[in-house]
Amino acid sequence: MFAMAWRNLWRQRGRSSIMLSVIAFTFGMMLMTMGMGDFMHSQMAQSAVDGAGGSVLVHAEGYWASQGAELVIREPDPLIAEAEQLEGTRLVVPRVRVYGLLNSARGAAGVSLMGIVPEKEAALEDYSRFVVEGDYLLGDVADPLVLGRGVVEELELELGDKVVLTATDPQGELVRALFHLSGIVETGVDSIDDVLAMTSLRKAQEALALGDAVHQLGVVLDDDARRFAVRDVLRERLGPKAEDLGEQAKRPSAQKLELLTWDEAMPEMLGFIEIDDAFFYVFALAIFVVVAFGVANTFLMSVKQRVRELGLLAALGLRPAQVARLVLFETLLLASLSLLIGYAIGLAGHLLLLHYGIDMKSFYDADMEVSGVALVDTMLHSQLTVSKWLNAGLVLLVGLMLSALYPALMASRLDPVEAMRSFD
């Protein structure tokens, strides 16, 4: 019966070719769109991890909401050692983050200062690739400072110039610290370049009278999908220590900690990804429904035009169920061939996007920013998620088969005698 269905399908080559092309092209374009969407969402999630400071974040309680300079982790070393022992942890990134005023001989500018360990920070965002002048905290300067291009232009600075940072220490007192401009970075994102200031972790701790304290520990994982499990295990291990440190709990210095995953720290980003994903599936479903109705209409017309033929088959002994099965087999063959060609189109598009990509910067005059997170890498590529592609093909196949049920039912109900009297 498959051989008969195949011959019947190509008796009307024009009609079958048009339907095959419509289904295959639509499906291929949907796969390409899905690949670009998955890549963009993955890129957004990674940007959120970089912007937040890690897959799992450890702060003093209340720090993330207030960003207060006084909320520090006073004894980070035991926490770092505990987090590094967890399975799946690549490394733990200590960081000092504070807002301050940078003064030079020519003016002042507000900056967001980060005290970092460059080798560890590179696991999140390697700012050394954006250095356009000078060094990236790797020289012999005792008080290095790397600034964004916007800050440098506003203060009219040159490499080696002295600048003074005014900020708040953990006791709420204003402190001043001298730095020398050792490097200039240009990310291409104004919201970053206009406020970025970086120095070494040790220099930041000295400048703000922090001792060994830090504002944040960022836990970088091999697999970001395990962030909730790692957070729960780390909370179980550190939670009791944060609230009851034994002998230390009797001291006023005992403090509570908060542990957040990046999506808990940035719920707007997660919401944007989920909403964007949902809109894509709604759009894809609408397109598939239109295609399914087109297939149903095509096979309904085919049944109408083949009344005499189908009646003859019934008169020769084909049972109604076999006549219906013939129509369904025709649909299955058309759908299967369309899906194979669609997969080929989608894979070809995926490989092209993977290799060349699309520079989204050319479509926007302003910086690319989502939910407060600047997207430094603006190249859009494609990401192939095998399970999603297979599920999409299965959904389309089921939809097309369902659309052929009514034409098949009509074909099975033809009266052989009446059908033989009609003309094709």
PDB file of C-alpha atoms in Angstrom, residues 102-112 130-135 144-163 179-187 189-198:
ATOM      1  CA  LEU A 102      37.351  59.296  41.109  1.00  0.00           C
ATOM      2  CA  ASN A 103      39.194  62.626  41.115  1.00  0.00           C
ATOM      3  CA  SER A 104      41.927  63.842  38.821  1.00  0.00           C
ATOM      4  CA  ALA A 105      43.532  67.225  38.200  1.00  0.00           C
ATOM      5  CA  ARG A 106      40.918  67.877  35.518  1.00  0.00           C
ATOM      6  CA  GLY A 107      37.678  66.762  37.164  1.00  0.00           C
ATOM      7  CA  ALA A 108      35.743  64.000  38.887  1.00  0.00           C
ATOM      8  CA  ALA A 109      33.638  61.024  37.774  1.00  0.00           C
ATOM      9  CA  GLY A 110      31.552  58.391  39.498  1.00  0.00           C
ATOM     10  CA  VAL A 111      32.887  54.865  39.070  1.00  0.00           C
ATOM     11  CA  SER A 112      32.063  51.313  40.045  1.00  0.00           C
ATOM     12  CA  PHE A 130      39.276  44.737  25.763  1.00  0.00           C
ATOM     13  CA  VAL A 131      42.509  46.483  26.756  1.00  0.00           C
ATOM     14  CA  VAL A 132      43.361  49.116  24.135  1.00  0.00           C
ATOM     15  CA  GLU A 133      46.200  50.848  26.009  1.00  0.00           C
ATOM     16  CA  GLY A 134      48.520  49.861  28.836  1.00  0.00           C
ATOM     17  CA  ASP A 135      48.392  46.656  30.895  1.00  0.00           C
ATOM     18  CA  PRO A 144      47.281  49.897  39.365  1.00  0.00           C
ATOM     19  CA  LEU A 145      43.933  51.068  38.064  1.00  0.00           C
ATOM     20  CA  VAL A 146      42.262  50.048  34.814  1.00  0.00           C
ATOM     21  CA  LEU A 147      39.495  52.380  33.627  1.00  0.00           C
ATOM     22  CA  GLY A 148      36.835  52.292  30.948  1.00  0.00           C
ATOM     23  CA  ARG A 149      37.331  54.520  27.920  1.00  0.00           C
ATOM     24  CA  GLY A 150      34.425  56.773  28.936  1.00  0.00           C
ATOM     25  CA  VAL A 151      35.923  57.523  32.366  1.00  0.00           C
ATOM     26  CA  VAL A 152      39.337  58.237  30.838  1.00  0.00           C
ATOM     27  CA  GLU A 153      37.877  60.675  28.330  1.00  0.00           C
ATOM     28  CA  GLU A 154      35.759  62.424  30.937  1.00  0.00           C
ATOM     29  CA  LEU A 155      38.759  62.964  33.229  1.00  0.00           C
ATOM     30  CA  GLU A 156      41.157  63.596  30.295  1.00  0.00           C
ATOM     31  CA  LEU A 157      43.649  61.068  31.620  1.00  0.00           C
ATOM     32  CA  GLU A 158      46.753  59.493  30.153  1.00  0.00           C
ATOM     33  CA  LEU A 159      48.590  56.342  31.157  1.00  0.00           C
ATOM     34  CA  GLY A 160      50.553  56.870  34.368  1.00  0.00           C
ATOM     35  CA  ASP A 161      48.389  59.762  35.613  1.00  0.00           C
ATOM     36  CA  LYS A 162      47.517  59.892  39.297  1.00  0.00           C
ATOM     37  CA  VAL A 163      43.895  59.651  40.411  1.00  0.00           C
ATOM     38  CA  PHE A 179      46.024  55.024  42.120  1.00  0.00           C
ATOM     39  CA  HIS A 180      47.973  55.301  38.877  1.00  0.00           C
ATOM     40  CA  LEU A 181      46.231  54.701  35.568  1.00  0.00           C
ATOM     41  CA  SER A 182      47.819  51.531  34.204  1.00  0.00           C
ATOM     42  CA  GLY A 183      45.362  50.442  31.519  1.00  0.00           C
ATOM     43  CA  ILE A 184      42.368  51.478  29.437  1.00  0.00           C
ATOM     44  CA  VAL A 185      39.610  49.110  28.330  1.00  0.00           C
ATOM     45  CA  GLU A 186      36.984  49.626  25.667  1.00  0.00           C
ATOM     46  CA  THR A 187      34.181  47.059  25.608  1.00  0.00           C
ATOM     47  CA  VAL A 189      29.213  49.196  25.633  1.00  0.00           C
ATOM     48  CA  ASP A 190      28.891  52.752  26.964  1.00  0.00           C
ATOM     49  CA  SER A 191      27.067  51.704  30.138  1.00  0.00           C
ATOM     50  CA  ILE A 192      30.200  49.723  31.095  1.00  0.00           C
ATOM     51  CA  ASP A 193      32.937  51.979  29.706  1.00  0.00           C
ATOM     52  CA  ASP A 194      31.517  55.067  31.445  1.00  0.00           C
ATOM     53  CA  VAL A 195      31.793  53.661  34.987  1.00  0.00           C
ATOM     54  CA  LEU A 196      34.238  50.741  34.955  1.00  0.00           C
ATOM     55  CA  ALA A 197      37.222  50.842  37.294  1.00  0.00           C
ATOM     56  CA  MET A 198      39.319  47.795  38.217  1.00  0.00           C
TER      57      MET A 198
END
